[in-house]
CSV table of C-alpha atoms and ligand atoms in Angstrom, one decimal:
chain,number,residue,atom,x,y,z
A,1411,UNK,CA,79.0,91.7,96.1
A,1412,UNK,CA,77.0,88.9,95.7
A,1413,UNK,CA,75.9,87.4,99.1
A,1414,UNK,CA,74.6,83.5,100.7
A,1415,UNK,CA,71.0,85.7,100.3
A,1416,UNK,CA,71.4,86.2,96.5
A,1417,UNK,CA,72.3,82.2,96.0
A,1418,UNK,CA,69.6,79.1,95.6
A,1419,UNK,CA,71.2,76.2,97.6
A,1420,UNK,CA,68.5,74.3,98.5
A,1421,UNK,CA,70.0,70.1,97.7
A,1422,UNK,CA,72.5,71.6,95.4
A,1423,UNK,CA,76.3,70.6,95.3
A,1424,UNK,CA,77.7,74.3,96.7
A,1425,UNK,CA,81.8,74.3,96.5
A,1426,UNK,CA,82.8,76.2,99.5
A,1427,UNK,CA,86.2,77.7,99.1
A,1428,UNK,CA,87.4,78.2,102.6
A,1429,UNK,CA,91.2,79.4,104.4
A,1430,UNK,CA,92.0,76.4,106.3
A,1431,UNK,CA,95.5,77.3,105.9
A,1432,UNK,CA,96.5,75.9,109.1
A,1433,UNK,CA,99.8,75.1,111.0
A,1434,UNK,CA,100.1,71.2,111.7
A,1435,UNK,CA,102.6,69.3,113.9
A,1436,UNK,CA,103.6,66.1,114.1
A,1437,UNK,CA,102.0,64.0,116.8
A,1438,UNK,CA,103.3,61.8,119.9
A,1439,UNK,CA,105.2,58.9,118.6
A,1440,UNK,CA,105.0,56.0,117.7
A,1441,UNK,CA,101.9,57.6,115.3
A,1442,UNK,CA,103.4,60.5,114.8
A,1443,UNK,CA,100.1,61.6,113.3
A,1444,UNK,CA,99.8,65.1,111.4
A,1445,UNK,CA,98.0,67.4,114.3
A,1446,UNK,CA,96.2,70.8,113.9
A,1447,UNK,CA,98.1,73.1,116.6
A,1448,UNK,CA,95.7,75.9,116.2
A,1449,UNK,CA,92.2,75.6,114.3
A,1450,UNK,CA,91.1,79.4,114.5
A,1451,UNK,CA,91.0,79.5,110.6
A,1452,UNK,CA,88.5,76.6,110.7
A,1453,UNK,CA,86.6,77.6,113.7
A,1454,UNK,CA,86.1,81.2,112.0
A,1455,UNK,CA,84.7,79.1,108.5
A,1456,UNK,CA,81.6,77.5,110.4
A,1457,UNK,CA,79.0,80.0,110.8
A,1458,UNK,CA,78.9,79.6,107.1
A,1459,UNK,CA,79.1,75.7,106.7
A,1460,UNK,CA,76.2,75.9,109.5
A,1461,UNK,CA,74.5,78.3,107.3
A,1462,UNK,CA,75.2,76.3,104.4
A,1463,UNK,CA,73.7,73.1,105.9
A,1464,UNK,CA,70.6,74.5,107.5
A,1465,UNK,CA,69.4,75.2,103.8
A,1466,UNK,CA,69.5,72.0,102.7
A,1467,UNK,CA,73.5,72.3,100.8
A,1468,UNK,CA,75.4,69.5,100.5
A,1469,UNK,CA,79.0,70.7,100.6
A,1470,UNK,CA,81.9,70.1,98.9
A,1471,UNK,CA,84.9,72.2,100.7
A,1472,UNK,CA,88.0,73.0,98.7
A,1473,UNK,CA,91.3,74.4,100.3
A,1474,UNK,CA,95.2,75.0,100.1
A,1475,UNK,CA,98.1,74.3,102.3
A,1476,UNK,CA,101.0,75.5,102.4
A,1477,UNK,CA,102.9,75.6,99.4
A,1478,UNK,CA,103.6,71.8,97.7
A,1479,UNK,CA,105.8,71.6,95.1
A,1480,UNK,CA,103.7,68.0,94.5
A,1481,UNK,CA,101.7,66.0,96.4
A,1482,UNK,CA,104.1,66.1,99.1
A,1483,UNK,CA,101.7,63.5,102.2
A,1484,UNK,CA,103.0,66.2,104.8
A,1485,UNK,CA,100.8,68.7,103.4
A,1486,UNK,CA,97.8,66.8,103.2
A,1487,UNK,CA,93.8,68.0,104.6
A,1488,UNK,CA,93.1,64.7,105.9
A,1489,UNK,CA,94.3,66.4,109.6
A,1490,UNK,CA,91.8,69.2,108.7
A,1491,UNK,CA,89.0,67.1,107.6
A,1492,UNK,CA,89.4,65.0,111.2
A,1493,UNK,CA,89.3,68.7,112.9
A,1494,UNK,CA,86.4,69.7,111.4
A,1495,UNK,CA,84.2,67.0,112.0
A,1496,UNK,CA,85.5,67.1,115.2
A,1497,UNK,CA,83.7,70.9,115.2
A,1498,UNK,CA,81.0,69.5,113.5
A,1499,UNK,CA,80.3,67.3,116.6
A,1500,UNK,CA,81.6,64.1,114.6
A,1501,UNK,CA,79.5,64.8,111.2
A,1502,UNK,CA,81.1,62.7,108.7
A,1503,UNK,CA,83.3,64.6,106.1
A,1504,UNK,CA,84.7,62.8,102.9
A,1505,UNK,CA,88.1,63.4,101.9
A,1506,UNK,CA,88.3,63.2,98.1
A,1507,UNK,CA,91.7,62.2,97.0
A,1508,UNK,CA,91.6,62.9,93.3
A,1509,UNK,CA,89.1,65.3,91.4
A,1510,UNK,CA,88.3,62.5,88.7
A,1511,UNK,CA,86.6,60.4,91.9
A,1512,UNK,CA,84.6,62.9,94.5
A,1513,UNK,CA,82.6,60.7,96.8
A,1514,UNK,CA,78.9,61.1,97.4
A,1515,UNK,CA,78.4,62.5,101.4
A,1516,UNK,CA,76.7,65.4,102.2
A,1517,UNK,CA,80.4,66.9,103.6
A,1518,UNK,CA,83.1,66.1,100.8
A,1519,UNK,CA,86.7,68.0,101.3
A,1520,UNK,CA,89.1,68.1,98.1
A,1521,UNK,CA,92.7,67.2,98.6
A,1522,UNK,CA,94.6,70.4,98.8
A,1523,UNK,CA,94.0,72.2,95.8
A,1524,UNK,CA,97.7,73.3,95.4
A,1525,UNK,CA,98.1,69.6,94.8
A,1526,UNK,CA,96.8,70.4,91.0
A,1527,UNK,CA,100.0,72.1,89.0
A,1528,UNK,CA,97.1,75.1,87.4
A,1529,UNK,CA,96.1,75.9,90.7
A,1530,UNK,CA,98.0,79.3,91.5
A,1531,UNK,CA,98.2,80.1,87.5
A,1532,UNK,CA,94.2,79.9,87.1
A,1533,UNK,CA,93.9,77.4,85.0
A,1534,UNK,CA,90.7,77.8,82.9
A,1535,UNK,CA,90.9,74.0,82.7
A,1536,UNK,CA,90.9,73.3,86.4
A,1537,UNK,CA,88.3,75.5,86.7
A,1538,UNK,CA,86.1,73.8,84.7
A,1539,UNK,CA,86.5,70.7,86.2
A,1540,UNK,CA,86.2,72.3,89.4
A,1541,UNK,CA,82.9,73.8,88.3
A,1542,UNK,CA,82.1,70.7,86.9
A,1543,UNK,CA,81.6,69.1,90.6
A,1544,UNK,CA,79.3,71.9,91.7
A,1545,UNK,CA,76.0,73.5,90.6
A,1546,UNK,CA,76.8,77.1,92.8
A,1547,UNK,CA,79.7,78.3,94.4
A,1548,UNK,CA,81.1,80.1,97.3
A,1549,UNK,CA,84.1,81.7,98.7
A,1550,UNK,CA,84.7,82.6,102.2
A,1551,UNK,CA,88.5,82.3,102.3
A,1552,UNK,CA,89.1,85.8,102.9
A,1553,UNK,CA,92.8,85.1,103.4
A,1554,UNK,CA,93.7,84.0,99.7
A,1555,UNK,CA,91.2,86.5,98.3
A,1556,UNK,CA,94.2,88.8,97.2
A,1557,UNK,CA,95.0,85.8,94.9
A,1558,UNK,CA,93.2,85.0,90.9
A,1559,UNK,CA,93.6,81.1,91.2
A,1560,UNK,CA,91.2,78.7,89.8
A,1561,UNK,CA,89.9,78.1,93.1
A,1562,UNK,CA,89.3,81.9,94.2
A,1563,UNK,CA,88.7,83.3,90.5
A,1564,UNK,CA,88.4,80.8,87.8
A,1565,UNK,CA,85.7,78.7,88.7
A,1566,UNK,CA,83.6,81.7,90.5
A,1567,UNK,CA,82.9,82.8,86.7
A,1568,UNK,CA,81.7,79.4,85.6
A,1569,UNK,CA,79.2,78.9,88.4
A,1570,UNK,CA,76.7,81.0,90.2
A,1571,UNK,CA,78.8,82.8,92.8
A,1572,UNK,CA,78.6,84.3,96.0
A,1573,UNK,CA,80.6,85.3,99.6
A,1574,UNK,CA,80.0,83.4,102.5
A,1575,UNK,CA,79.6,85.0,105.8
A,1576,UNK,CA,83.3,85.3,106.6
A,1577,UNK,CA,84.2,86.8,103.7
A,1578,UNK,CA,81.6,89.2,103.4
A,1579,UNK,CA,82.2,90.4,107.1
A,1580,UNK,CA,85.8,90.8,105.9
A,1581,UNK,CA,85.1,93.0,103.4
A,1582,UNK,CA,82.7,94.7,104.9
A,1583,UNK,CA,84.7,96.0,108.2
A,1584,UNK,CA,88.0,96.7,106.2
A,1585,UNK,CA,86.1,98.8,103.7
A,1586,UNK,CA,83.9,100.3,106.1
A,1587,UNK,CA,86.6,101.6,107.8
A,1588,UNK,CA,88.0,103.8,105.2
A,1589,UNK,CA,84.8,104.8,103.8
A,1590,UNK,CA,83.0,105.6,106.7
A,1591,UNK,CA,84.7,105.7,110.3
A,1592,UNK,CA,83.8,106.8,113.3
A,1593,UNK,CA,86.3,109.8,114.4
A,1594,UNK,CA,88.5,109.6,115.5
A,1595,UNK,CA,90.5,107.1,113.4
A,1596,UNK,CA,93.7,106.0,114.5
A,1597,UNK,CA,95.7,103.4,113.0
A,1598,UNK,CA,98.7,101.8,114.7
A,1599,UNK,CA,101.3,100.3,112.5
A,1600,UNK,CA,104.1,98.0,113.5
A,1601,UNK,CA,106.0,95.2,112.5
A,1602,UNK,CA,109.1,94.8,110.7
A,1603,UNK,CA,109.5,96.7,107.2
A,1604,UNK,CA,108.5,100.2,105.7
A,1605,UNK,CA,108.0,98.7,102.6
A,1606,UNK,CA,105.7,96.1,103.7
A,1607,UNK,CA,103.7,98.7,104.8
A,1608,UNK,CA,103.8,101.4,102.7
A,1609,UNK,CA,100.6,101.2,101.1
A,1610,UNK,CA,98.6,101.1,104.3
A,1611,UNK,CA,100.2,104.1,105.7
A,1612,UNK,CA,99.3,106.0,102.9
A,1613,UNK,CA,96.1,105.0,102.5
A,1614,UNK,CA,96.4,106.2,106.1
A,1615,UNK,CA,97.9,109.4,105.3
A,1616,UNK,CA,94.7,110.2,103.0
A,1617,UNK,CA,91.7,109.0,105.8
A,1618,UNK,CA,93.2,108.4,109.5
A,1619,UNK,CA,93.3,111.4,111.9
A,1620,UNK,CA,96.2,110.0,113.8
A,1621,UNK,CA,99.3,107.0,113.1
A,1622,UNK,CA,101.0,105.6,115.4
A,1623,UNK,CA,104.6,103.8,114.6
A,1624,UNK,CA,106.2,101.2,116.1
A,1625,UNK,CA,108.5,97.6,115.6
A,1626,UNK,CA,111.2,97.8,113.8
A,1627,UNK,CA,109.7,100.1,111.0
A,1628,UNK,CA,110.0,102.9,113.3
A,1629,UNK,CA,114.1,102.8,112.6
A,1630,UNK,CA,114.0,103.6,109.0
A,1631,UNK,CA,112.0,106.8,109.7
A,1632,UNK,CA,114.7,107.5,112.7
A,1633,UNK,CA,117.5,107.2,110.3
A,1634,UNK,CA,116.0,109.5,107.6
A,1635,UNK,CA,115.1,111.7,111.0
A,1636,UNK,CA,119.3,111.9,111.4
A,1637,UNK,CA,119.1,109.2,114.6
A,1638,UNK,CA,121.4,106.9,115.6
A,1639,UNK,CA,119.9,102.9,114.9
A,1640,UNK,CA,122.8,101.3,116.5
A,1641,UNK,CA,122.6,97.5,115.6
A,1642,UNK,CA,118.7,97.4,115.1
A,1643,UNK,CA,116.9,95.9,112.8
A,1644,UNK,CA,116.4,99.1,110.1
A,1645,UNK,CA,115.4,98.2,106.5
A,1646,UNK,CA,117.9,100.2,104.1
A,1647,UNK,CA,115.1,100.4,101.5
A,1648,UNK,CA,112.6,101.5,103.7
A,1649,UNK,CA,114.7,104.9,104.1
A,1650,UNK,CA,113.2,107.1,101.7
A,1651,UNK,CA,109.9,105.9,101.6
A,1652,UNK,CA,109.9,106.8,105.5
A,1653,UNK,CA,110.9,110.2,104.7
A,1654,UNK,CA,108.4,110.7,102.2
A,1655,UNK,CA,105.9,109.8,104.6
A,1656,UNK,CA,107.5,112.1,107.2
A,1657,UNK,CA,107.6,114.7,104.7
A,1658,UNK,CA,103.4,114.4,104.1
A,1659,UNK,CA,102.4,113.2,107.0
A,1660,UNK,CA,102.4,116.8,109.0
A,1661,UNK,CA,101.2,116.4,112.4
A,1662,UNK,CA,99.3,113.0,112.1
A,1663,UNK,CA,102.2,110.7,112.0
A,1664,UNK,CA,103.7,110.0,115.8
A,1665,UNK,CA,106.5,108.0,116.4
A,1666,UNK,CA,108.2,106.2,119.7
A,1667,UNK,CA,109.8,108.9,122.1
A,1668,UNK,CA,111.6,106.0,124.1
A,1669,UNK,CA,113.2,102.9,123.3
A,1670,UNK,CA,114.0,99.2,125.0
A,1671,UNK,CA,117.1,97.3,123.5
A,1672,UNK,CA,118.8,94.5,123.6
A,1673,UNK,CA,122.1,93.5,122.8
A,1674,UNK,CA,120.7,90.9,120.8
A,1675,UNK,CA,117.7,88.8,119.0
A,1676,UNK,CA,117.4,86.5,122.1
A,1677,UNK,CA,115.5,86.3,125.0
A,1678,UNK,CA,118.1,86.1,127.9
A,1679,UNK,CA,120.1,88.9,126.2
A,1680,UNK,CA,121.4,92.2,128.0
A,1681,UNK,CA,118.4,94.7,128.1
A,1682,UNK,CA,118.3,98.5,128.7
A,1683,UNK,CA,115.9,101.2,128.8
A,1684,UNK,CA,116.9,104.4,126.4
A,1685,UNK,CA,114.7,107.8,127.1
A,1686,UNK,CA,115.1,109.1,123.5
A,1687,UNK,CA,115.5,107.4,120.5
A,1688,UNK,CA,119.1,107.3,119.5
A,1689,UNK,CA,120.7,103.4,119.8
A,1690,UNK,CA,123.9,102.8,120.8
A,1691,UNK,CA,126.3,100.9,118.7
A,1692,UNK,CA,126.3,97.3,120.0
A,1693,UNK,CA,122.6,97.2,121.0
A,1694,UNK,CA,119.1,97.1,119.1
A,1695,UNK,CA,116.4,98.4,120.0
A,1696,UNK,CA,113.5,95.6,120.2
A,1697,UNK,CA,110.7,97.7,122.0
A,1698,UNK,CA,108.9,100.6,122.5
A,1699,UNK,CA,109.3,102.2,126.2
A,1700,UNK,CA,107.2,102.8,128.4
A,1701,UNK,CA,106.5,106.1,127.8
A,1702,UNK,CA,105.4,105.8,124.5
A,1703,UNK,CA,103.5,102.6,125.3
A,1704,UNK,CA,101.1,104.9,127.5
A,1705,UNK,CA,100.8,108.1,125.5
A,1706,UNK,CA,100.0,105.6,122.6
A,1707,UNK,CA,97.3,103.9,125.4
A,1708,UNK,CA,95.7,107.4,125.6
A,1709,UNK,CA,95.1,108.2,121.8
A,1710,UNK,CA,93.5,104.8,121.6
A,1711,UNK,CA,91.3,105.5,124.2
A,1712,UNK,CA,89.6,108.3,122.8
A,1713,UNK,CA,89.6,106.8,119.1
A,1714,UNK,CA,86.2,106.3,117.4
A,1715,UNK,CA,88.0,103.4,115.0
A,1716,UNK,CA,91.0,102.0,115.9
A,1717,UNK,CA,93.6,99.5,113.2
A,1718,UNK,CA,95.8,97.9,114.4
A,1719,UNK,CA,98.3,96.5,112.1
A,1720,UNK,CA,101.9,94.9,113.2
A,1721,UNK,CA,103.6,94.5,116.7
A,1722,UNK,CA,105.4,97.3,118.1
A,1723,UNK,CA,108.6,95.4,119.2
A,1724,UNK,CA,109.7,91.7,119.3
A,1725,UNK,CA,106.7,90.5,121.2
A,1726,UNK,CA,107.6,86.7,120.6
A,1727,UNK,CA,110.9,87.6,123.1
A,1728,UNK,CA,109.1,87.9,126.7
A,1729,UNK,CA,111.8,90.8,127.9
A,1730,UNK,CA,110.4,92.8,124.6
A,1731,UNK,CA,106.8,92.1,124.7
A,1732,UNK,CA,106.0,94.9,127.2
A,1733,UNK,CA,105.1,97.2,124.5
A,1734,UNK,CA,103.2,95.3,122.0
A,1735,UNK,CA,101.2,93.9,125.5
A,1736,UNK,CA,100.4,97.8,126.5
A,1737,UNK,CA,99.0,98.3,123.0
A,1738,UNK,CA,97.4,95.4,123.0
A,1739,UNK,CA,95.8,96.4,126.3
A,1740,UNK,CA,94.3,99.1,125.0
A,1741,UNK,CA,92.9,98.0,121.9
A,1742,UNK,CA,90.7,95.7,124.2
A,1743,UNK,CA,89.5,98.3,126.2
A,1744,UNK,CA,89.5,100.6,123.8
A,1745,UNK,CA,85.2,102.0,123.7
A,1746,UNK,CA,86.2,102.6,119.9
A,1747,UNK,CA,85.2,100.2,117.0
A,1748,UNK,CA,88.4,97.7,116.7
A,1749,UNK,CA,89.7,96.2,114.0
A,1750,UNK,CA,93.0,94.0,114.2
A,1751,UNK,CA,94.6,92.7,110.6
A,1752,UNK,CA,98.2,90.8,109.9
A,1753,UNK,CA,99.5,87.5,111.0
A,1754,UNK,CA,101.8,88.4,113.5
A,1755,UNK,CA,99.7,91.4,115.2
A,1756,UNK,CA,96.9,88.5,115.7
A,1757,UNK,CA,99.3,86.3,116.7
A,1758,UNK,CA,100.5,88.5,119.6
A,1759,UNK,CA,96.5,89.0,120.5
A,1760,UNK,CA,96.4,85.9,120.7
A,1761,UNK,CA,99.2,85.1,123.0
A,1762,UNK,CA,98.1,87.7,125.7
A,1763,UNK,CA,94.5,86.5,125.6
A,1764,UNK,CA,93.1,89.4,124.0
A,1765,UNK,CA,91.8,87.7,120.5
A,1766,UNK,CA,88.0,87.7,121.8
A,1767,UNK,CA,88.4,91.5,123.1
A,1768,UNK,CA,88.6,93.2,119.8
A,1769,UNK,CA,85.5,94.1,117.1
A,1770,UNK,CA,87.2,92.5,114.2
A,1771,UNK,CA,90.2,90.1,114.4
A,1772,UNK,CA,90.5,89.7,110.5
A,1773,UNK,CA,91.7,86.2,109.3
A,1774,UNK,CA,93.8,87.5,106.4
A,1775,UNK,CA,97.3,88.8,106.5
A,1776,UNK,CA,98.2,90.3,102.9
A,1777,UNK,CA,94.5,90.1,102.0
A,1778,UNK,CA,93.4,92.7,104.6
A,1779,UNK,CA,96.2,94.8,103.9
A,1780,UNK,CA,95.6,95.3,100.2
A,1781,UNK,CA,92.0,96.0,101.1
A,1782,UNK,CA,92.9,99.0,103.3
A,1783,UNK,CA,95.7,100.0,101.0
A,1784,UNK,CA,92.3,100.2,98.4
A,1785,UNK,CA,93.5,97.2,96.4
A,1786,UNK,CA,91.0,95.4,94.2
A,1787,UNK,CA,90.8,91.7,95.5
A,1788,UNK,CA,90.9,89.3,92.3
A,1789,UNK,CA,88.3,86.9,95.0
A,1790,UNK,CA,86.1,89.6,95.8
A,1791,UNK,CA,85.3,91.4,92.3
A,1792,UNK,CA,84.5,88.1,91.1
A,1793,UNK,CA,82.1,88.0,93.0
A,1794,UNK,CA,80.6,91.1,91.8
A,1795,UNK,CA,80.6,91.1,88.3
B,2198,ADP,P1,102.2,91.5,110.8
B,2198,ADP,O1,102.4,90.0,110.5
B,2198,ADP,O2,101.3,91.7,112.0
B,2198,ADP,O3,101.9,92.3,109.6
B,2198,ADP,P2,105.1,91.9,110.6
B,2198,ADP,O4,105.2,90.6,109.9
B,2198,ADP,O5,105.2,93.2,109.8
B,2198,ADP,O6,103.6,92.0,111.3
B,2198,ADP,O7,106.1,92.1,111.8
B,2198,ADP,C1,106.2,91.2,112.8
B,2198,ADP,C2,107.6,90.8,113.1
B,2198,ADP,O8,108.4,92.0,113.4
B,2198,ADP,C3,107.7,90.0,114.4
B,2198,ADP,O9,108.4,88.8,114.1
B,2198,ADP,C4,108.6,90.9,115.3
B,2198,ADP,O10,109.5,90.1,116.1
B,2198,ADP,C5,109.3,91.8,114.4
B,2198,ADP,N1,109.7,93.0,115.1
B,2198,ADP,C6,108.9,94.0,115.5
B,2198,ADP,N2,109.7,94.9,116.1
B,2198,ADP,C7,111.0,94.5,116.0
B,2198,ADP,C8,112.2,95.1,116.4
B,2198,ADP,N3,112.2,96.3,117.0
B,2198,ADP,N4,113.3,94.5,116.1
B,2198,ADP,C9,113.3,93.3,115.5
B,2198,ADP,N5,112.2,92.7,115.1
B,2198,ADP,C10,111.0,93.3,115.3
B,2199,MG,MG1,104.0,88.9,109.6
């Protein structure tokens, strides 16, 4: 993969692809101005503007959000322009509202590129007129690498083409860790669905010494196991897969030994403790126990790599975040190399203040799965060929 060190950027035009996918709010009346609530996915683009800049680029940054049907206001980047010149200690960045008229400034930022209808089919058109703004380009949004749009695949074939710093790290780590690990290698994998999953754990299957289960994905393989769910969240598709990994996964595969439920998805619900696994009819089980929290603690300890994909129960409830928290725990004090991928997994890190505690908090959620499950990324061979 090509790198920033392969690429001439000295006063060129460089079109920076970047993930600044980013949740926005409206503001305090009477304004009501579009907000960034949480700038991570900007914050972790920077080393490579800086990079960018200090060689003498001039920088033309292109990005999606969310998912306009057309050029709905709401879904603007002028909010994420503002925040990153904000980052940029109030360096001036362009927002150019159309591609037929790009201003001059040595920071321009393209309305969101989902704003142009051959955006996610990879229009060779668009990406000609995107290449037609730039003499080289980059990509460092890891997080939309899994997709071939003109902005992640098109254009890098028209232009020289290379990774910036985030993406390259991305790809690195994730790949690293199934090529090469340090032993042992224990992935944890939560979250809600089997089949969501499924191709992680058996890329896991093949390379991990240990998997641990938890969240709601743990109830499918109960169910094929002969347990009782109760009323808990258990995928009906995710049933045989489960047993098929039961069936090949031998000794390495570990799943909860005790239980918290909940009579329902809320908060201020009823709450038990069950020692075993088997769920009574009228509740759900929403965490793993205690028990299993600190036998799962001690296998992370002594890991060489740990991966750390999806919570283990419903984390965002405080009565149910107990488990997730103890796993969480000790992935940041794990000695091992730690690697932390998937939305909702970095979402709980995150909320106990753990985000800074791990080796490698990866910034993309189906990306970074389809990389371990040994996926070629559309964004990354590109990049390569
Ligand atoms: P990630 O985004 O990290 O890959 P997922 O999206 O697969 O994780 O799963 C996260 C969701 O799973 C969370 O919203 C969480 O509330 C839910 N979840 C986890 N365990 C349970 C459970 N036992 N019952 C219901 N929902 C659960
Ligand atoms: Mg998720």
């Amino acid at each position: 993969m090509r790198t920033l060190d392969d690429l001439d950027v000295e006063r060129k035009r460089v079109l920076l692809r970047v993930d600044f996918n980013v949740p926005l709010e409206n503001g305090p009346a009477p304004s009501a101005k579009r907000l960034v609530t949480d700038d991570a996915r900007i914050r972790a683009a920077l080393p490579t503007i800086q990079a960018l800049r200090e060689r003498g680029a001039r920088l033309l940054l292109a990005a999606h959000l969310g998912r306009p049907k057309d050029r709905e206001p709401e879904l603007s980047l002028r909010p994420v322009a503002e925040r990153l010149s904000e980052l940029l200690d109030g360096a001036e960045v362009k927002l150019a509202e159309s591609l037929d008229d790009v201003p001059d400034g040595e920071i321009v930022m393209l309305e969101n590129v989902r704003y142009e209808k051959g955006e996610t089919k990879n229009d060779p058109e668009l990406a000609k007129r995107y290449a037609a703004l730039a003499d080289v380009y980059v990509n460092d949004a890891f997080g939309a690498a899994h997709r071939a749009h003109a902005s992640t695949e098109g254009v890098a074939r028209l232009v020289p083409s290379a990774a910036g710093l985030l993406l390259q790290r991305e790809v690195e780590t994730l790949t690293g860790i199934l090529a090469d690990p340090k032993r042992p290698l224990v992935a944890i994998v939560g979250g809600a669905k089997v089949t969501d999953k499924i191709g992680v754990l058996e890329a896991f299957l093949d390379r991990a010494d240990a998997i641990l289960i938890g969240g709601a994905m743990c109830f499918p393989f109960f169910s094929a196991q002969g347990h009782d769910v109760g009323d808990s969240l258990c995928e009906e598709e995710g049933i045989d897969p489960a047993r098929r990994i039961l069936d090949a996964g031998g000794d390495k595969l570990t799943l909860p030994t005790d239980l918290v439920a909940g009579r329902a998805f809320e908060a201020d619900t009823a709450k038990r403790e069950i020692d075993g696994v088997d769920v009574p009819d009228g509740w759900m089980g929403l965490d793993v126990g205690a028990g299993t929290a600190s036998a799962y603690a001690v296998v992370i300890r002594d890991a060489g790599t740990v991966f750390w994909n999806g919570p283990m129960g419903a984390f965002e409830l405080e009565p149910f975040a107990a488990g997730t928290r103890a796993v969480a725990e000790a992935v940041a004090d794990a000695p091992g190399t730690t690697v932390v991928g998937g939305g909702d997994s970095a979402a709980a890190l995150a909320k106990f203040g753990l985000a800074d505690r791990v080796d490698h908090l990866s910034t993309g959620g189906g990306a970074s799965l389809e990389l371990i499950e040994g996926k070629a990324l559309p964004g990354v061979e590109v990049l390569s060929t």
